[in-house]
Each structure stands twice: as C-alpha cells, then as structure tokens.
Amino acid sequence: MAAGGDHGGPDSYRSPLASRYASPEMCFVFSDRYKFRTWRLLWLWLAEAEQTLGLPITDEQIQEMESNLDNIDFKMAAEEEKQLRHDVMAHVHTFGHCCPKAAGIIHLGATSCYVGDNTACSADHSWETLLSLDSRSL
C-alpha cells in the first residue's frame, strides 16, 4: 500500500500531509475506525470493571458488547452526531443500537473525557509500534 493508505475511508486518517508522508500504519492509528473501536473497547473494560465492583451488569451484556466491537455503523454515527451535536453520545447511541441488551450500561458513569483522553493515550502508545518500523516507511 502506498503512503497514506486509502485516503478517505474510516480506516485511514485524512489529511494532505498524511496522504503524502505517512505510512498506512500511521494513518490507521489516527483513523476513525481506530478511534471509535478504542472507545468501544474502553466502554467494554468499564462495564467489566463495574460488574466486578458489583453493579448489575450481566455476562450477556458484556458478551454482546465484546462481539460488536468492530460492528461500527459510521453512517448512523454521523446522523446521530448531526442530531445530538455530540460525538461521544452519537457513538454511545450507535453502539447501543447494535447492542440493545447493553445499551443502558454503555458509558455508564463515565464522562466524554474518559474515551477522548484514553484514546489519545492509546494513540501515544502506538508510537512504540510505529517507531519499530523502518523509518523510511513512516
């Protein structure tokens, strides 16, 4: 794959600089798919921790979330965001749509910063992987 990856889908960061100079791996780390899948993973981990602490969260809800981590409807999320004017809540609703049994526990007790800040930290840790690549491919 050429530098910059697929210049427009949810699997690649979109920017004139990225399309010229960044590797596909780098573009993926900053892509919508990476970001929103990470949000879903964080919500799953939050639910697991809350269940461990005794909140009434079932194994079935956890399993439903786990099995839909990659089932991201980008079109629905965009429509929800237009309506709600809030990116995190748009994705809470979108994830809840494909996880109806878990809809009420997604993002339970969290703030938007929970997903935003932790996703940024996750991208920071991805630098370790990116730096291990041959510097010419970055």
PDB file of C-alpha atoms in Angstrom, residues 2-132:
ATOM      1  CA  ALA A   2       1.300   3.437  -0.822  1.00  0.00           C
ATOM      2  CA  ALA A   3       1.968   6.040   1.824  1.00  0.00           C
ATOM      3  CA  GLY A   4      -1.185   7.364   3.403  1.00  0.00           C
ATOM      4  CA  GLY A   5      -3.374   4.340   2.846  1.00  0.00           C
ATOM      5  CA  ASP A   6      -6.860   4.662   1.403  1.00  0.00           C
ATOM      6  CA  HIS A   7      -7.390   8.487   1.500  1.00  0.00           C
ATOM      7  CA  GLY A   8     -10.993   8.671   2.567  1.00  0.00           C
ATOM      8  CA  GLY A   9     -12.417   5.656   4.346  1.00  0.00           C
ATOM      9  CA  PRO A  10     -12.757   5.114   8.086  1.00  0.00           C
ATOM     10  CA  ASP A  11      -9.524   3.086   8.158  1.00  0.00           C
ATOM     11  CA  SER A  12      -7.212   5.961   7.335  1.00  0.00           C
ATOM     12  CA  TYR A  13      -6.542   9.431   8.716  1.00  0.00           C
ATOM     13  CA  ARG A  14      -7.430  12.064   6.133  1.00  0.00           C
ATOM     14  CA  SER A  15      -5.035  14.933   5.594  1.00  0.00           C
ATOM     15  CA  PRO A  16      -2.989  16.207   2.647  1.00  0.00           C
ATOM     16  CA  LEU A  17       0.176  15.720   4.704  1.00  0.00           C
ATOM     17  CA  ALA A  18      -0.779  12.201   5.765  1.00  0.00           C
ATOM     18  CA  SER A  19      -1.578  11.193   2.205  1.00  0.00           C
ATOM     19  CA  ARG A  20       1.894  12.313   1.111  1.00  0.00           C
ATOM     20  CA  TYR A  21       4.145  11.432   4.004  1.00  0.00           C
ATOM     21  CA  ALA A  22       2.590   8.995   6.469  1.00  0.00           C
ATOM     22  CA  SER A  23       2.671   5.222   6.361  1.00  0.00           C
ATOM     23  CA  PRO A  24      -0.575   3.210   6.243  1.00  0.00           C
ATOM     24  CA  GLU A  25       0.131   2.133   9.831  1.00  0.00           C
ATOM     25  CA  MET A  26       0.448   5.741  10.978  1.00  0.00           C
ATOM     26  CA  CYS A  27      -2.759   6.713   9.161  1.00  0.00           C
ATOM     27  CA  PHE A  28      -4.619   3.822  10.784  1.00  0.00           C
ATOM     28  CA  VAL A  29      -3.614   4.886  14.316  1.00  0.00           C
ATOM     29  CA  PHE A  30      -5.300   8.245  13.690  1.00  0.00           C
ATOM     30  CA  SER A  31      -8.266   6.851  11.729  1.00  0.00           C
ATOM     31  CA  ASP A  32     -11.916   6.957  12.705  1.00  0.00           C
ATOM     32  CA  ARG A  33     -12.018   3.154  12.886  1.00  0.00           C
ATOM     33  CA  TYR A  34      -9.146   3.039  15.402  1.00  0.00           C
ATOM     34  CA  LYS A  35     -10.620   5.872  17.466  1.00  0.00           C
ATOM     35  CA  PHE A  36     -14.167   4.555  17.659  1.00  0.00           C
ATOM     36  CA  ARG A  37     -13.140   0.921  18.158  1.00  0.00           C
ATOM     37  CA  THR A  38     -10.954   2.120  21.037  1.00  0.00           C
ATOM     38  CA  TRP A  39     -13.964   3.933  22.508  1.00  0.00           C
ATOM     39  CA  ARG A  40     -15.927   0.687  22.352  1.00  0.00           C
ATOM     40  CA  LEU A  41     -13.086  -1.246  23.943  1.00  0.00           C
ATOM     41  CA  LEU A  42     -12.912   1.325  26.753  1.00  0.00           C
ATOM     42  CA  TRP A  43     -16.675   1.016  27.316  1.00  0.00           C
ATOM     43  CA  LEU A  44     -16.305  -2.770  27.446  1.00  0.00           C
ATOM     44  CA  TRP A  45     -13.494  -2.523  30.018  1.00  0.00           C
ATOM     45  CA  LEU A  46     -15.528  -0.025  32.034  1.00  0.00           C
ATOM     46  CA  ALA A  47     -18.521  -2.391  32.089  1.00  0.00           C
ATOM     47  CA  GLU A  48     -16.298  -5.312  33.120  1.00  0.00           C
ATOM     48  CA  ALA A  49     -14.810  -3.265  35.968  1.00  0.00           C
ATOM     49  CA  GLU A  50     -18.241  -2.061  37.077  1.00  0.00           C
ATOM     50  CA  GLN A  51     -19.527  -5.649  37.038  1.00  0.00           C
ATOM     51  CA  THR A  52     -16.571  -6.712  39.192  1.00  0.00           C
ATOM     52  CA  LEU A  53     -17.433  -3.926  41.630  1.00  0.00           C
ATOM     53  CA  GLY A  54     -20.978  -5.281  41.939  1.00  0.00           C
ATOM     54  CA  LEU A  55     -23.038  -3.186  39.539  1.00  0.00           C
ATOM     55  CA  PRO A  56     -25.921  -5.127  37.975  1.00  0.00           C
ATOM     56  CA  ILE A  57     -24.217  -5.824  34.652  1.00  0.00           C
ATOM     57  CA  THR A  58     -24.721  -9.273  33.182  1.00  0.00           C
ATOM     58  CA  ASP A  59     -22.270 -11.516  31.371  1.00  0.00           C
ATOM     59  CA  GLU A  60     -24.707 -11.416  28.444  1.00  0.00           C
ATOM     60  CA  GLN A  61     -24.365  -7.616  28.205  1.00  0.00           C
ATOM     61  CA  ILE A  62     -20.575  -7.878  28.332  1.00  0.00           C
ATOM     62  CA  GLN A  63     -20.583 -10.563  25.629  1.00  0.00           C
ATOM     63  CA  GLU A  64     -22.879  -8.508  23.421  1.00  0.00           C
ATOM     64  CA  MET A  65     -20.521  -5.534  23.651  1.00  0.00           C
ATOM     65  CA  GLU A  66     -17.472  -7.701  23.023  1.00  0.00           C
ATOM     66  CA  SER A  67     -18.981  -9.276  19.926  1.00  0.00           C
ATOM     67  CA  ASN A  68     -19.839  -5.867  18.415  1.00  0.00           C
ATOM     68  CA  LEU A  69     -16.546  -4.016  18.899  1.00  0.00           C
ATOM     69  CA  ASP A  70     -15.902  -3.929  15.152  1.00  0.00           C
ATOM     70  CA  ASN A  71     -19.525  -3.530  14.064  1.00  0.00           C
ATOM     71  CA  ILE A  72     -19.352   0.255  13.605  1.00  0.00           C
ATOM     72  CA  ASP A  73     -22.052   1.910  11.521  1.00  0.00           C
ATOM     73  CA  PHE A  74     -20.266   5.119  10.533  1.00  0.00           C
ATOM     74  CA  LYS A  75     -23.290   6.437   8.636  1.00  0.00           C
ATOM     75  CA  MET A  76     -25.578   6.020  11.640  1.00  0.00           C
ATOM     76  CA  ALA A  77     -22.995   7.641  13.922  1.00  0.00           C
ATOM     77  CA  ALA A  78     -22.743  10.651  11.590  1.00  0.00           C
ATOM     78  CA  GLU A  79     -26.536  11.002  11.542  1.00  0.00           C
ATOM     79  CA  GLU A  80     -26.698  10.735  15.347  1.00  0.00           C
ATOM     80  CA  GLU A  81     -23.949  13.336  15.695  1.00  0.00           C
ATOM     81  CA  LYS A  82     -25.834  15.781  13.445  1.00  0.00           C
ATOM     82  CA  GLN A  83     -28.876  15.358  15.642  1.00  0.00           C
ATOM     83  CA  LEU A  84     -27.171  15.328  19.056  1.00  0.00           C
ATOM     84  CA  ARG A  85     -24.215  17.612  18.270  1.00  0.00           C
ATOM     85  CA  HIS A  86     -22.060  15.397  20.488  1.00  0.00           C
ATOM     86  CA  ASP A  87     -19.630  12.872  19.047  1.00  0.00           C
ATOM     87  CA  VAL A  88     -19.373  10.660  22.123  1.00  0.00           C
ATOM     88  CA  MET A  89     -23.120  10.400  22.667  1.00  0.00           C
ATOM     89  CA  ALA A  90     -23.596   9.727  18.956  1.00  0.00           C
ATOM     90  CA  HIS A  91     -21.323   6.702  19.308  1.00  0.00           C
ATOM     91  CA  VAL A  92     -22.954   5.624  22.580  1.00  0.00           C
ATOM     92  CA  HIS A  93     -26.285   5.505  20.706  1.00  0.00           C
ATOM     93  CA  THR A  94     -24.731   3.787  17.676  1.00  0.00           C
ATOM     94  CA  PHE A  95     -23.068   1.126  19.836  1.00  0.00           C
ATOM     95  CA  GLY A  96     -26.309   0.726  21.798  1.00  0.00           C
ATOM     96  CA  HIS A  97     -28.192   0.154  18.554  1.00  0.00           C
ATOM     97  CA  CYS A  98     -26.114  -2.958  17.793  1.00  0.00           C
ATOM     98  CA  CYS A  99     -26.039  -3.965  21.493  1.00  0.00           C
ATOM     99  CA  PRO A 100     -29.638  -3.476  22.640  1.00  0.00           C
ATOM    100  CA  LYS A 101     -29.218  -5.529  25.829  1.00  0.00           C
ATOM    101  CA  ALA A 102     -26.168  -3.485  26.809  1.00  0.00           C
ATOM    102  CA  ALA A 103     -27.424  -0.081  25.637  1.00  0.00           C
ATOM    103  CA  GLY A 104     -28.199   1.109  29.158  1.00  0.00           C
ATOM    104  CA  ILE A 105     -24.736   0.368  30.522  1.00  0.00           C
ATOM    105  CA  ILE A 106     -22.587   1.734  27.692  1.00  0.00           C
ATOM    106  CA  HIS A 107     -20.657   4.737  29.049  1.00  0.00           C
ATOM    107  CA  LEU A 108     -22.314   4.228  32.468  1.00  0.00           C
ATOM    108  CA  GLY A 109     -20.776   6.621  34.988  1.00  0.00           C
ATOM    109  CA  ALA A 110     -18.217   7.988  32.525  1.00  0.00           C
ATOM    110  CA  THR A 111     -17.613  11.395  31.036  1.00  0.00           C
ATOM    111  CA  SER A 112     -16.670  12.180  27.452  1.00  0.00           C
ATOM    112  CA  CYS A 113     -13.109  12.694  28.642  1.00  0.00           C
ATOM    113  CA  TYR A 114     -12.966   9.005  29.618  1.00  0.00           C
ATOM    114  CA  VAL A 115     -12.990   7.924  25.976  1.00  0.00           C
ATOM    115  CA  GLY A 116     -11.345  11.008  24.489  1.00  0.00           C
ATOM    116  CA  ASP A 117      -8.341  11.162  26.793  1.00  0.00           C
ATOM    117  CA  ASN A 118      -7.757   7.418  26.999  1.00  0.00           C
ATOM    118  CA  THR A 119      -7.947   7.092  23.219  1.00  0.00           C
ATOM    119  CA  ALA A 120      -5.336   9.830  22.888  1.00  0.00           C
ATOM    120  CA  CYS A 121      -3.124   7.911  25.335  1.00  0.00           C
ATOM    121  CA  SER A 122      -3.699   4.745  23.316  1.00  0.00           C
ATOM    122  CA  ALA A 123      -2.546   6.518  20.160  1.00  0.00           C
ATOM    123  CA  ASP A 124       0.527   7.740  22.044  1.00  0.00           C
ATOM    124  CA  HIS A 125       1.396   4.140  22.936  1.00  0.00           C
ATOM    125  CA  SER A 126       1.010   3.162  19.294  1.00  0.00           C
ATOM    126  CA  TRP A 127       4.104   5.229  18.599  1.00  0.00           C
ATOM    127  CA  GLU A 128       6.140   2.342  20.047  1.00  0.00           C
ATOM    128  CA  THR A 129       4.863   0.117  17.249  1.00  0.00           C
ATOM    129  CA  LEU A 130       5.296   2.797  14.629  1.00  0.00           C
ATOM    130  CA  LEU A 131       8.830   3.583  15.747  1.00  0.00           C
ATOM    131  CA  SER A 132       9.768  -0.076  15.444  1.00  0.00           C
TER     132      SER A 132
END
